[in-house]
Amino acid sequence: DVKVTQSSRYLVKRTGEKVFLECVQDMDHENMFWYRQDPGLGLRLIYFSYDVKMKEKGDIPEGYSVSREKKERFSLILESASTNQTSMYLCASSIGKNTEAFFGQGTRLTVV
Amino acid sequence: GQSLEQPSEVTAVEGAIVQINCTYQTSGFYGLSWYQQHDGGAPTFLSYNGLDGLEETGRFSSFLSRSDSYGYLLLQELQMKDSASYFCAAPHNTNAGKSTFGDGTTLTVKP
């Protein structure tokens, strides 16, 4: 079974803090993605990566950055957390041009 | 850009059949995926339609009509465990992970 593991299920951070959300997948997938999920807004793509050290902006990249130093790990960074970044963050991975994406359990981040 | 519309809520009874519709507007279209998400859980892949027609997987089927920019997910013999949110998604290219998602339909199955 493919496993996508996010380091924390729940996180509470203060405004202005630098926040790291970690995601690891164990199936050698080339592609990794970060989404945020808000009630009534579905899933929105923040950043994605098709290869190590490669990154591309998604639909809502403002206030975020990412890092992919190893194939299995994709980190989402909030440089200076703000209250409007309180959300559920979902990491996903996929292989090649396969039609199925695999999601982690999500990190519910609260910024106070 | 891409946008997908689906109903926000659907309610049905155990044993019934329910259809969740998804209409889309896209500048480029490769196919339509469906994901299920239980409360507090991860979205899990259900099906993908790259071509027009019906795809069947057990109690779940998915349909696509490119000419109508429309698809649906059909759930048969509903069970209580089918209560969840269902999302349609359109991959931006043939890579599944880079997708635009609909806002989700919350399905409530009642006894």
Short mmCIF file of C-alpha atoms in Angstrom, two decimals:
data_model
loop_
_atom_site.label_atom_id
_atom_site.label_comp_id
_atom_site.label_asym_id
_atom_site.label_seq_id
_atom_site.Cartn_x
_atom_site.Cartn_y
_atom_site.Cartn_z
CA ASP A 1 0.00 0.00 0.00
CA VAL A 2 1.17 3.50 -0.81
CA LYS A 3 1.67 5.54 2.27
CA VAL A 4 1.81 9.32 2.44
CA THR A 5 2.66 10.43 5.94
CA GLN A 6 2.35 13.95 7.28
CA SER A 7 4.40 14.65 10.38
CA SER A 8 1.65 16.23 12.48
CA ARG A 9 -2.14 15.82 12.62
CA TYR A 10 -2.68 18.99 14.63
CA LEU A 11 -0.48 22.05 14.99
CA VAL A 12 -0.98 25.35 16.79
CA LYS A 13 1.38 28.20 15.95
CA ARG A 14 1.59 31.88 16.72
CA THR A 15 1.28 34.67 14.19
CA GLY A 16 4.67 35.48 12.70
CA GLU A 17 6.23 32.08 13.42
CA LYS A 18 8.00 30.11 10.72
CA VAL A 19 6.16 26.83 10.25
CA PHE A 20 7.32 23.64 8.60
CA LEU A 21 4.88 20.96 7.47
CA GLU A 22 6.56 17.72 6.49
CA CYS A 23 5.36 15.03 4.12
CA VAL A 24 6.98 11.70 3.30
CA GLN A 25 5.86 9.08 0.77
CA ASP A 26 7.22 5.56 0.61
CA MET A 27 6.49 4.50 -2.98
CA ASP A 28 9.17 6.32 -4.95
CA HIS A 29 6.65 8.69 -6.55
CA GLU A 30 8.11 11.49 -8.68
CA ASN A 31 5.26 13.89 -8.11
CA MET A 32 4.31 15.53 -4.83
CA PHE A 33 1.76 18.20 -4.04
CA TRP A 34 0.53 20.43 -1.26
CA TYR A 35 -3.13 21.42 -1.04
CA ARG A 36 -5.10 23.34 1.51
CA GLN A 37 -8.70 22.48 2.27
CA ASP A 38 -11.19 24.96 3.64
CA PRO A 39 -14.92 24.46 4.21
CA GLY A 40 -16.90 25.17 1.07
CA LEU A 41 -13.76 25.79 -0.99
CA GLY A 42 -12.67 22.26 -1.77
CA LEU A 43 -8.97 21.55 -2.23
CA ARG A 44 -6.73 24.26 -3.62
CA LEU A 45 -3.24 23.58 -4.93
CA ILE A 46 -0.44 25.52 -3.23
CA TYR A 47 2.76 24.07 -4.72
CA PHE A 48 3.88 20.94 -6.48
CA SER A 49 7.06 19.20 -7.50
CA TYR A 50 7.81 16.76 -10.31
CA ASP A 51 11.36 16.03 -9.25
CA VAL A 52 13.95 16.58 -6.56
CA LYS A 53 14.89 20.25 -6.16
CA MET A 54 12.15 21.19 -8.59
CA LYS A 55 9.06 23.18 -7.58
CA GLU A 56 6.23 24.98 -9.29
CA LYS A 57 3.55 27.31 -8.00
CA GLY A 58 0.01 26.15 -7.84
CA ASP A 59 -3.10 28.29 -7.63
CA ILE A 60 -2.49 29.90 -4.22
CA PRO A 61 1.28 30.06 -3.51
CA GLU A 62 1.35 33.45 -1.76
CA GLY A 63 2.73 33.19 1.76
CA TYR A 64 4.15 29.71 1.20
CA SER A 65 7.34 28.11 -0.04
CA VAL A 66 8.40 24.50 -0.44
CA SER A 67 11.49 22.36 -0.34
CA ARG A 68 12.24 19.03 -1.95
CA GLU A 69 15.75 17.90 -1.17
CA LYS A 70 14.96 14.18 -1.37
CA LYS A 71 12.54 12.34 -3.62
CA GLU A 72 10.45 10.98 -0.76
CA ARG A 73 10.10 14.22 1.21
CA PHE A 74 8.24 17.42 0.37
CA SER A 75 8.08 20.24 2.90
CA LEU A 76 5.70 23.17 3.02
CA ILE A 77 7.01 26.30 4.69
CA LEU A 78 5.04 29.21 6.02
CA GLU A 79 7.67 31.93 6.33
CA SER A 80 5.59 34.08 8.68
CA ALA A 81 2.35 32.43 9.70
CA SER A 82 -0.81 34.49 9.62
CA THR A 83 -4.30 33.75 10.92
CA ASN A 84 -5.68 33.40 7.38
CA GLN A 85 -3.41 30.39 6.95
CA THR A 86 -5.40 28.48 9.53
CA SER A 87 -6.54 25.50 7.49
CA MET A 88 -6.27 21.79 6.78
CA TYR A 89 -3.15 21.04 4.73
CA LEU A 90 -3.06 17.92 2.59
CA CYS A 91 -0.01 16.40 0.95
CA ALA A 92 -0.39 14.11 -2.06
CA SER A 93 1.82 12.09 -4.35
CA SER A 94 1.43 10.40 -7.71
CA ILE A 95 3.57 8.46 -10.12
CA GLY A 96 4.24 9.44 -13.71
CA LYS A 97 1.07 10.03 -15.66
CA ASN A 98 -1.00 7.76 -13.46
CA THR A 99 -4.53 8.95 -12.89
CA GLU A 100 -4.59 8.32 -9.14
CA ALA A 101 -3.23 10.65 -6.48
CA PHE A 102 -2.57 9.43 -2.94
CA PHE A 103 -3.22 11.75 -0.04
CA GLY A 104 -1.89 11.98 3.48
CA GLN A 105 -4.18 12.31 6.48
CA GLY A 106 -3.74 16.04 6.65
CA THR A 107 -2.36 18.55 9.14
CA ARG A 108 -4.87 20.84 10.77
CA LEU A 109 -2.95 24.05 11.40
CA THR A 110 -4.29 26.76 13.66
CA VAL A 111 -2.50 30.10 13.72
CA VAL A 112 -3.34 32.23 16.76
CA GLY B 1 -8.57 28.17 -15.86
CA GLN B 2 -10.81 25.46 -14.59
CA SER B 3 -13.90 25.40 -12.41
CA LEU B 4 -16.06 22.50 -11.32
CA GLU B 5 -19.52 22.70 -9.80
CA GLN B 6 -21.22 20.09 -7.71
CA PRO B 7 -24.10 20.17 -5.21
CA SER B 8 -23.08 20.95 -1.66
CA GLU B 9 -25.26 18.34 0.03
CA VAL B 10 -27.18 15.20 -0.85
CA THR B 11 -29.23 12.99 1.46
CA ALA B 12 -30.43 9.47 0.75
CA VAL B 13 -31.56 6.36 2.61
CA GLU B 14 -29.76 3.07 3.03
CA GLY B 15 -30.18 0.77 0.05
CA ALA B 16 -31.06 3.59 -2.32
CA ILE B 17 -29.21 4.91 -5.37
CA VAL B 18 -27.77 8.41 -5.44
CA GLN B 19 -26.18 10.42 -8.24
CA ILE B 20 -23.74 13.27 -7.61
CA ASN B 21 -23.35 15.56 -10.58
CA CYS B 22 -20.34 17.60 -11.60
CA THR B 23 -20.27 20.20 -14.35
CA TYR B 24 -17.03 21.76 -15.43
CA GLN B 25 -15.58 24.64 -17.37
CA THR B 26 -11.98 24.19 -18.39
CA SER B 27 -9.50 25.67 -20.79
CA GLY B 28 -8.04 22.21 -21.31
CA PHE B 29 -9.63 18.96 -20.27
CA TYR B 30 -8.06 15.56 -19.80
CA GLY B 31 -10.63 13.72 -17.73
CA LEU B 32 -12.61 13.65 -14.53
CA SER B 33 -11.67 11.99 -11.25
CA TRP B 34 -13.70 11.29 -8.14
CA TYR B 35 -12.44 11.15 -4.56
CA GLN B 36 -14.12 10.16 -1.32
CA GLN B 37 -13.26 11.76 2.00
CA HIS B 38 -14.64 10.64 5.33
CA ASP B 39 -14.75 13.15 8.15
CA GLY B 40 -11.21 13.62 9.47
CA GLY B 41 -9.74 11.32 6.84
CA ALA B 42 -7.65 11.57 3.71
CA PRO B 43 -9.25 11.87 0.29
CA THR B 44 -9.13 8.49 -1.44
CA PHE B 45 -9.35 7.90 -5.15
CA LEU B 46 -12.54 6.31 -6.47
CA SER B 47 -12.46 6.52 -10.25
CA TYR B 48 -11.24 8.32 -13.33
CA ASN B 49 -12.97 8.88 -16.67
CA GLY B 50 -10.63 9.80 -19.49
CA LEU B 51 -13.14 8.92 -22.18
CA ASP B 52 -16.89 9.42 -22.51
CA GLY B 53 -19.05 6.73 -21.00
CA LEU B 54 -19.54 4.75 -17.86
CA GLU B 55 -16.86 3.25 -15.64
CA GLU B 56 -18.05 0.73 -13.06
CA THR B 57 -16.25 -0.31 -9.90
CA GLY B 58 -18.43 -2.40 -7.66
CA ARG B 59 -21.27 -0.34 -6.20
CA PHE B 60 -19.78 2.87 -7.61
CA SER B 61 -19.95 4.03 -11.21
CA SER B 62 -18.77 7.22 -12.85
CA PHE B 63 -19.89 8.76 -16.09
CA LEU B 64 -18.46 11.42 -18.37
CA SER B 65 -19.89 13.36 -21.29
CA ARG B 66 -17.34 15.71 -22.82
CA SER B 67 -19.87 17.23 -25.19
CA ASP B 68 -22.00 18.28 -22.19
CA SER B 69 -19.03 19.15 -19.92
CA TYR B 70 -20.68 16.96 -17.35
CA GLY B 71 -20.02 13.93 -15.27
CA TYR B 72 -21.54 12.10 -12.36
CA LEU B 73 -20.78 9.59 -9.66
CA LEU B 74 -23.44 6.96 -9.08
CA LEU B 75 -23.57 5.11 -5.78
CA GLN B 76 -25.80 2.06 -5.59
CA GLU B 77 -27.05 0.00 -2.65
CA LEU B 78 -26.11 2.81 -0.31
CA GLN B 79 -24.62 1.89 3.04
CA MET B 80 -24.18 4.00 6.15
CA LYS B 81 -20.42 3.94 5.61
CA ASP B 82 -20.91 5.80 2.32
CA SER B 83 -21.67 8.95 4.31
CA ALA B 84 -18.74 11.15 3.33
CA SER B 85 -17.74 14.05 1.11
CA TYR B 86 -17.26 13.37 -2.58
CA PHE B 87 -15.10 15.54 -4.79
CA CYS B 88 -14.87 15.67 -8.54
CA ALA B 89 -11.49 16.77 -9.86
CA ALA B 90 -10.04 17.65 -13.24
CA PRO B 91 -6.34 16.97 -13.74
CA HIS B 92 -4.55 19.89 -15.37
CA ASN B 93 -2.71 17.44 -17.58
CA THR B 94 -2.26 13.71 -17.52
CA ASN B 95 -0.63 14.04 -14.09
CA ALA B 96 -3.29 13.22 -11.52
CA GLY B 97 -1.91 15.17 -8.61
CA LYS B 98 -2.15 18.55 -10.24
CA SER B 99 -5.89 18.89 -10.29
CA THR B 100 -8.62 21.42 -9.81
CA PHE B 101 -11.18 20.13 -7.34
CA GLY B 102 -14.85 20.89 -6.95
CA ASP B 103 -16.02 22.17 -3.59
CA GLY B 104 -17.29 18.74 -2.59
CA THR B 105 -20.68 17.14 -1.99
CA THR B 106 -21.53 15.94 1.49
CA LEU B 107 -23.55 12.74 1.27
CA THR B 108 -25.60 11.75 4.29
CA VAL B 109 -27.03 8.25 4.29
CA LYS B 110 -29.94 7.73 6.67
CA PRO B 111 -31.24 4.43 7.99
#
